[in-house]
Amino acid sequence: MDAKKFGAFIAKCRKDKHMTQSDLAEVLRVTDKAVSRWERGIGFPDINTIEPLADALGVSIIEFMKSEKIDEPMIHKDSINDVLTDTLELTKIQRQRERKSIMILLTIILILTLIILYIDLSMVIVDGDFISAILFFIYVALPFIGLIGGIVMLVYSYYRKRSLLYKQTLFIALCLLILPVIIMILMFIMVMMGGYPVPI
């Protein structure tokens, strides 16, 4: 699928409908920057947005995916096959893009975890108290990382709620948010059993 041709077709149909990019964005519940990116051929709309976008522009999905107006009697099996192939290709591209974004966010969270662990262990070298350093990391740093990481992933999943990997992103966010709760419960159990207290 040619992104430039696709974008030019969206722009032409939008102008034919006397709509601004903001008008179209409002109908689709996306940003006007997203519409601008599509029209410039920088990216494609989410697969879930294709049908509402075609409806808003007053074209069929086949016309939309082929990026050209087609007379109804002239639609052939080959056209339908091409549209299905383009749709599958678009879905594959979007899944790869979503996975890449999620991996970047998870990598940032992991890097922050490692930095905090490194700082924590470097304090052991100075103080020599290995147990306090480990307890600090488990009771303070990990819940903090889980909370911040969970919030970031939750915001990302909300922002991308029409994406293909919405449920997976939401699941990761909830797991990260549950981490501090689990640690607090374990800490409470340890304190009740006379285990190690929270480091000061």
PDB file of C-alpha atoms in Angstrom:
ATOM      1  CA  MET A   1       0.000   0.000   0.000  1.00  0.00           C
ATOM      2  CA  ASP A   2       1.438   3.362  -1.059  1.00  0.00           C
ATOM      3  CA  ALA A   3       1.338   5.732   1.932  1.00  0.00           C
ATOM      4  CA  LYS A   4       1.647   8.886  -0.210  1.00  0.00           C
ATOM      5  CA  LYS A   5      -1.214   7.889  -2.514  1.00  0.00           C
ATOM      6  CA  PHE A   6      -3.293   6.831   0.499  1.00  0.00           C
ATOM      7  CA  GLY A   7      -2.657  10.171   2.235  1.00  0.00           C
ATOM      8  CA  ALA A   8      -3.441  12.196  -0.894  1.00  0.00           C
ATOM      9  CA  PHE A   9      -6.734  10.301  -1.264  1.00  0.00           C
ATOM     10  CA  ILE A  10      -7.718  11.065   2.344  1.00  0.00           C
ATOM     11  CA  ALA A  11      -6.873  14.750   1.850  1.00  0.00           C
ATOM     12  CA  LYS A  12      -8.863  14.951  -1.407  1.00  0.00           C
ATOM     13  CA  CYS A  13     -11.935  13.226   0.082  1.00  0.00           C
ATOM     14  CA  ARG A  14     -11.757  15.438   3.177  1.00  0.00           C
ATOM     15  CA  LYS A  15     -11.595  18.604   1.077  1.00  0.00           C
ATOM     16  CA  ASP A  16     -14.458  17.359  -1.128  1.00  0.00           C
ATOM     17  CA  LYS A  17     -16.526  17.063   2.070  1.00  0.00           C
ATOM     18  CA  HIS A  18     -15.478  20.645   3.043  1.00  0.00           C
ATOM     19  CA  MET A  19     -13.922  19.373   6.275  1.00  0.00           C
ATOM     20  CA  THR A  20     -10.805  20.622   8.013  1.00  0.00           C
ATOM     21  CA  GLN A  21      -8.298  18.225   9.534  1.00  0.00           C
ATOM     22  CA  SER A  22      -9.676  19.214  12.936  1.00  0.00           C
ATOM     23  CA  ASP A  23     -13.255  18.415  11.837  1.00  0.00           C
ATOM     24  CA  LEU A  24     -12.224  14.968  10.633  1.00  0.00           C
ATOM     25  CA  ALA A  25     -10.149  14.361  13.777  1.00  0.00           C
ATOM     26  CA  GLU A  26     -13.125  15.278  15.966  1.00  0.00           C
ATOM     27  CA  VAL A  27     -15.422  12.843  14.139  1.00  0.00           C
ATOM     28  CA  LEU A  28     -12.863  10.022  14.522  1.00  0.00           C
ATOM     29  CA  ARG A  29     -11.810  10.984  18.078  1.00  0.00           C
ATOM     30  CA  VAL A  30      -8.162  11.302  17.107  1.00  0.00           C
ATOM     31  CA  THR A  31      -5.833  14.292  17.067  1.00  0.00           C
ATOM     32  CA  ASP A  32      -5.559  16.609  14.082  1.00  0.00           C
ATOM     33  CA  LYS A  33      -1.836  15.743  14.091  1.00  0.00           C
ATOM     34  CA  ALA A  34      -2.776  12.114  13.367  1.00  0.00           C
ATOM     35  CA  VAL A  35      -4.879  13.212  10.381  1.00  0.00           C
ATOM     36  CA  SER A  36      -2.011  15.403   9.194  1.00  0.00           C
ATOM     37  CA  ARG A  37       0.416  12.450   9.406  1.00  0.00           C
ATOM     38  CA  TRP A  38      -1.929  10.257   7.359  1.00  0.00           C
ATOM     39  CA  GLU A  39      -2.362  12.918   4.697  1.00  0.00           C
ATOM     40  CA  ARG A  40       1.388  13.494   4.431  1.00  0.00           C
ATOM     41  CA  GLY A  41       1.935   9.749   3.969  1.00  0.00           C
ATOM     42  CA  ILE A  42       3.916   9.396   7.208  1.00  0.00           C
ATOM     43  CA  GLY A  43       1.675   6.741   8.736  1.00  0.00           C
ATOM     44  CA  PHE A  44      -1.568   4.840   8.418  1.00  0.00           C
ATOM     45  CA  PRO A  45      -4.665   5.005  10.619  1.00  0.00           C
ATOM     46  CA  ASP A  46      -5.296   2.147  13.048  1.00  0.00           C
ATOM     47  CA  ILE A  47      -7.141  -0.764  11.468  1.00  0.00           C
ATOM     48  CA  ASN A  48     -10.094  -0.044  13.797  1.00  0.00           C
ATOM     49  CA  THR A  49     -10.290   3.511  12.419  1.00  0.00           C
ATOM     50  CA  ILE A  50     -10.531   2.534   8.752  1.00  0.00           C
ATOM     51  CA  GLU A  51     -14.289   1.904   8.644  1.00  0.00           C
ATOM     52  CA  PRO A  52     -15.250   5.098  10.563  1.00  0.00           C
ATOM     53  CA  LEU A  53     -12.798   7.068   8.398  1.00  0.00           C
ATOM     54  CA  ALA A  54     -14.285   5.682   5.169  1.00  0.00           C
ATOM     55  CA  ASP A  55     -17.797   6.511   6.463  1.00  0.00           C
ATOM     56  CA  ALA A  56     -16.752  10.040   7.448  1.00  0.00           C
ATOM     57  CA  LEU A  57     -15.259  10.622   3.995  1.00  0.00           C
ATOM     58  CA  GLY A  58     -18.242   9.070   2.191  1.00  0.00           C
ATOM     59  CA  VAL A  59     -16.324   6.335   0.379  1.00  0.00           C
ATOM     60  CA  SER A  60     -16.481   2.548   0.452  1.00  0.00           C
ATOM     61  CA  ILE A  61     -13.804   0.565   2.252  1.00  0.00           C
ATOM     62  CA  ILE A  62     -12.647  -0.853  -1.085  1.00  0.00           C
ATOM     63  CA  GLU A  63     -12.231   2.662  -2.515  1.00  0.00           C
ATOM     64  CA  PHE A  64     -10.518   3.715   0.668  1.00  0.00           C
ATOM     65  CA  MET A  65      -8.015   0.836   0.637  1.00  0.00           C
ATOM     66  CA  LYS A  66      -7.338   1.237  -3.094  1.00  0.00           C
ATOM     67  CA  SER A  67      -7.041   5.019  -2.612  1.00  0.00           C
ATOM     68  CA  GLU A  68      -9.190   5.799  -5.646  1.00  0.00           C
ATOM     69  CA  LYS A  69     -12.841   6.238  -6.542  1.00  0.00           C
ATOM     70  CA  ILE A  70     -14.363   3.133  -8.152  1.00  0.00           C
ATOM     71  CA  ASP A  71     -17.672   2.792  -9.987  1.00  0.00           C
ATOM     72  CA  GLU A  72     -19.718   0.132  -8.185  1.00  0.00           C
ATOM     73  CA  PRO A  73     -20.279  -2.107 -11.254  1.00  0.00           C
ATOM     74  CA  MET A  74     -16.525  -2.153 -11.925  1.00  0.00           C
ATOM     75  CA  ILE A  75     -15.567  -3.858  -8.652  1.00  0.00           C
ATOM     76  CA  HIS A  76     -13.921  -7.182  -9.489  1.00  0.00           C
ATOM     77  CA  LYS A  77     -12.651 -10.094  -7.458  1.00  0.00           C
ATOM     78  CA  ASP A  78      -9.109  -8.871  -8.079  1.00  0.00           C
ATOM     79  CA  SER A  79      -9.955  -5.512  -6.472  1.00  0.00           C
ATOM     80  CA  ILE A  80     -11.381  -7.235  -3.417  1.00  0.00           C
ATOM     81  CA  ASN A  81      -8.333  -9.512  -3.159  1.00  0.00           C
ATOM     82  CA  ASP A  82      -6.013  -6.494  -3.417  1.00  0.00           C
ATOM     83  CA  VAL A  83      -7.938  -4.696  -0.674  1.00  0.00           C
ATOM     84  CA  LEU A  84      -7.784  -7.732   1.612  1.00  0.00           C
ATOM     85  CA  THR A  85      -4.054  -8.088   0.986  1.00  0.00           C
ATOM     86  CA  ASP A  86      -3.509  -4.388   1.744  1.00  0.00           C
ATOM     87  CA  THR A  87      -5.598  -4.665   4.914  1.00  0.00           C
ATOM     88  CA  LEU A  88      -3.592  -7.641   6.154  1.00  0.00           C
ATOM     89  CA  GLU A  89      -0.350  -5.832   5.356  1.00  0.00           C
ATOM     90  CA  LEU A  90      -1.547  -2.737   7.217  1.00  0.00           C
ATOM     91  CA  THR A  91      -2.518  -4.852  10.229  1.00  0.00           C
ATOM     92  CA  LYS A  92       0.928  -6.464  10.270  1.00  0.00           C
ATOM     93  CA  ILE A  93       2.660  -3.060  10.118  1.00  0.00           C
ATOM     94  CA  GLN A  94       0.516  -1.706  12.952  1.00  0.00           C
ATOM     95  CA  ARG A  95       1.167  -4.719  15.188  1.00  0.00           C
ATOM     96  CA  GLN A  96       4.910  -4.348  14.652  1.00  0.00           C
ATOM     97  CA  ARG A  97       4.700  -0.635  15.485  1.00  0.00           C
ATOM     98  CA  GLU A  98       2.658  -1.333  18.637  1.00  0.00           C
ATOM     99  CA  ARG A  99       5.050  -4.049  19.812  1.00  0.00           C
ATOM    100  CA  LYS A 100       8.003  -1.734  19.231  1.00  0.00           C
ATOM    101  CA  SER A 101       6.389   1.041  21.311  1.00  0.00           C
ATOM    102  CA  ILE A 102       5.574  -1.367  24.150  1.00  0.00           C
ATOM    103  CA  MET A 103       9.105  -2.783  24.106  1.00  0.00           C
ATOM    104  CA  ILE A 104      10.563   0.730  24.264  1.00  0.00           C
ATOM    105  CA  LEU A 105       8.439   1.563  27.321  1.00  0.00           C
ATOM    106  CA  LEU A 106       9.329  -1.716  29.040  1.00  0.00           C
ATOM    107  CA  THR A 107      13.033  -1.177  28.233  1.00  0.00           C
ATOM    108  CA  ILE A 108      12.911   2.281  29.827  1.00  0.00           C
ATOM    109  CA  ILE A 109      11.294   0.788  32.947  1.00  0.00           C
ATOM    110  CA  LEU A 110      13.965  -1.951  33.050  1.00  0.00           C
ATOM    111  CA  ILE A 111      16.786   0.578  32.638  1.00  0.00           C
ATOM    112  CA  LEU A 112      15.386   2.663  35.512  1.00  0.00           C
ATOM    113  CA  THR A 113      15.215  -0.495  37.628  1.00  0.00           C
ATOM    114  CA  LEU A 114      18.841  -1.328  36.862  1.00  0.00           C
ATOM    115  CA  ILE A 115      19.986   2.234  37.588  1.00  0.00           C
ATOM    116  CA  ILE A 116      18.255   2.214  40.969  1.00  0.00           C
ATOM    117  CA  LEU A 117      19.704  -1.237  41.717  1.00  0.00           C
ATOM    118  CA  TYR A 118      23.195  -0.013  40.750  1.00  0.00           C
ATOM    119  CA  ILE A 119      22.865   3.068  42.987  1.00  0.00           C
ATOM    120  CA  ASP A 120      21.557   0.880  45.784  1.00  0.00           C
ATOM    121  CA  LEU A 121      24.428  -1.616  45.482  1.00  0.00           C
ATOM    122  CA  SER A 122      27.011   1.170  45.229  1.00  0.00           C
ATOM    123  CA  MET A 123      25.755   2.336  48.636  1.00  0.00           C
ATOM    124  CA  VAL A 124      26.620  -1.149  49.968  1.00  0.00           C
ATOM    125  CA  ILE A 125      30.226  -0.625  48.980  1.00  0.00           C
ATOM    126  CA  VAL A 126      30.292   2.612  50.996  1.00  0.00           C
ATOM    127  CA  ASP A 127      28.219   1.458  53.992  1.00  0.00           C
ATOM    128  CA  GLY A 128      28.931  -2.256  53.862  1.00  0.00           C
ATOM    129  CA  ASP A 129      25.341  -3.113  54.888  1.00  0.00           C
ATOM    130  CA  PHE A 130      24.216  -5.516  52.162  1.00  0.00           C
ATOM    131  CA  ILE A 131      20.946  -6.562  53.845  1.00  0.00           C
ATOM    132  CA  SER A 132      19.720  -2.964  54.224  1.00  0.00           C
ATOM    133  CA  ALA A 133      20.516  -2.289  50.570  1.00  0.00           C
ATOM    134  CA  ILE A 134      18.561  -5.346  49.404  1.00  0.00           C
ATOM    135  CA  LEU A 135      15.624  -4.485  51.693  1.00  0.00           C
ATOM    136  CA  PHE A 136      15.620  -0.903  50.412  1.00  0.00           C
ATOM    137  CA  PHE A 137      15.502  -2.162  46.834  1.00  0.00           C
ATOM    138  CA  ILE A 138      12.706  -4.678  47.524  1.00  0.00           C
ATOM    139  CA  TYR A 139      10.533  -2.535  49.812  1.00  0.00           C
ATOM    140  CA  VAL A 140      11.055   0.930  48.352  1.00  0.00           C
ATOM    141  CA  ALA A 141      12.547   0.881  44.843  1.00  0.00           C
ATOM    142  CA  LEU A 142      10.562  -2.002  43.316  1.00  0.00           C
ATOM    143  CA  PRO A 143       7.132  -0.700  44.443  1.00  0.00           C
ATOM    144  CA  PHE A 144       8.067   2.759  43.181  1.00  0.00           C
ATOM    145  CA  ILE A 145       9.166   1.360  39.800  1.00  0.00           C
ATOM    146  CA  GLY A 146       6.020  -0.795  39.585  1.00  0.00           C
ATOM    147  CA  LEU A 147       3.780   2.159  40.415  1.00  0.00           C
ATOM    148  CA  ILE A 148       5.421   4.584  37.973  1.00  0.00           C
ATOM    149  CA  GLY A 149       5.765   1.914  35.244  1.00  0.00           C
ATOM    150  CA  GLY A 150       2.151   0.816  35.737  1.00  0.00           C
ATOM    151  CA  ILE A 151       0.876   4.392  35.476  1.00  0.00           C
ATOM    152  CA  VAL A 152       2.936   5.004  32.318  1.00  0.00           C
ATOM    153  CA  MET A 153       1.644   1.805  30.680  1.00  0.00           C
ATOM    154  CA  LEU A 154      -1.935   2.565  31.802  1.00  0.00           C
ATOM    155  CA  VAL A 155      -1.779   6.046  30.245  1.00  0.00           C
ATOM    156  CA  TYR A 156      -0.254   4.543  27.093  1.00  0.00           C
ATOM    157  CA  SER A 157      -2.984   1.890  26.875  1.00  0.00           C
ATOM    158  CA  TYR A 158      -5.666   4.573  27.324  1.00  0.00           C
ATOM    159  CA  TYR A 159      -4.043   6.760  24.662  1.00  0.00           C
ATOM    160  CA  ARG A 160      -3.892   3.793  22.271  1.00  0.00           C
ATOM    161  CA  LYS A 161      -7.278   2.270  23.181  1.00  0.00           C
ATOM    162  CA  ARG A 162      -8.138   1.695  19.526  1.00  0.00           C
ATOM    163  CA  SER A 163      -4.884  -0.154  18.899  1.00  0.00           C
ATOM    164  CA  LEU A 164      -4.538  -3.848  18.187  1.00  0.00           C
ATOM    165  CA  LEU A 165      -2.521  -4.571  21.341  1.00  0.00           C
ATOM    166  CA  TYR A 166      -4.698  -2.582  23.768  1.00  0.00           C
ATOM    167  CA  LYS A 167      -5.520  -5.583  25.961  1.00  0.00           C
ATOM    168  CA  GLN A 168      -1.890  -6.712  26.201  1.00  0.00           C
ATOM    169  CA  THR A 169      -0.753  -3.209  27.157  1.00  0.00           C
ATOM    170  CA  LEU A 170      -3.503  -2.944  29.768  1.00  0.00           C
ATOM    171  CA  PHE A 171      -2.514  -6.347  31.192  1.00  0.00           C
ATOM    172  CA  ILE A 172       1.148  -5.260  31.524  1.00  0.00           C
ATOM    173  CA  ALA A 173       0.016  -2.024  33.221  1.00  0.00           C
ATOM    174  CA  LEU A 174      -2.145  -3.902  35.722  1.00  0.00           C
ATOM    175  CA  CYS A 175       0.678  -6.361  36.496  1.00  0.00           C
ATOM    176  CA  LEU A 176       3.058  -3.468  37.191  1.00  0.00           C
ATOM    177  CA  LEU A 177       0.436  -1.772  39.400  1.00  0.00           C
ATOM    178  CA  ILE A 178      -0.171  -4.988  41.343  1.00  0.00           C
ATOM    179  CA  LEU A 179       3.576  -5.336  42.098  1.00  0.00           C
ATOM    180  CA  PRO A 180       3.592  -2.676  44.879  1.00  0.00           C
ATOM    181  CA  VAL A 181       0.478  -4.230  46.434  1.00  0.00           C
ATOM    182  CA  ILE A 182       2.075  -7.687  46.507  1.00  0.00           C
ATOM    183  CA  ILE A 183       5.273  -6.288  48.029  1.00  0.00           C
ATOM    184  CA  MET A 184       3.298  -4.409  50.696  1.00  0.00           C
ATOM    185  CA  ILE A 185       1.376  -7.582  51.584  1.00  0.00           C
ATOM    186  CA  LEU A 186       4.619  -9.576  51.806  1.00  0.00           C
ATOM    187  CA  MET A 187       6.188  -6.830  53.909  1.00  0.00           C
ATOM    188  CA  PHE A 188       3.199  -6.851  56.257  1.00  0.00           C
ATOM    189  CA  ILE A 189       3.381 -10.660  56.591  1.00  0.00           C
ATOM    190  CA  MET A 190       7.134 -10.501  57.309  1.00  0.00           C
ATOM    191  CA  VAL A 191       6.675  -7.818  59.971  1.00  0.00           C
ATOM    192  CA  MET A 192       3.857  -9.816  61.587  1.00  0.00           C
ATOM    193  CA  MET A 193       6.069 -12.904  61.664  1.00  0.00           C
ATOM    194  CA  GLY A 194       8.994 -10.970  63.149  1.00  0.00           C
ATOM    195  CA  GLY A 195      10.974 -10.769  59.918  1.00  0.00           C
ATOM    196  CA  TYR A 196      13.018  -7.863  58.616  1.00  0.00           C
ATOM    197  CA  PRO A 197      11.431  -4.440  59.065  1.00  0.00           C
ATOM    198  CA  VAL A 198      11.351  -1.794  56.390  1.00  0.00           C
ATOM    199  CA  PRO A 199      14.803  -0.185  56.126  1.00  0.00           C
ATOM    200  CA  ILE A 200      15.058   3.364  57.441  1.00  0.00           C
TER     201      ILE A 200
END
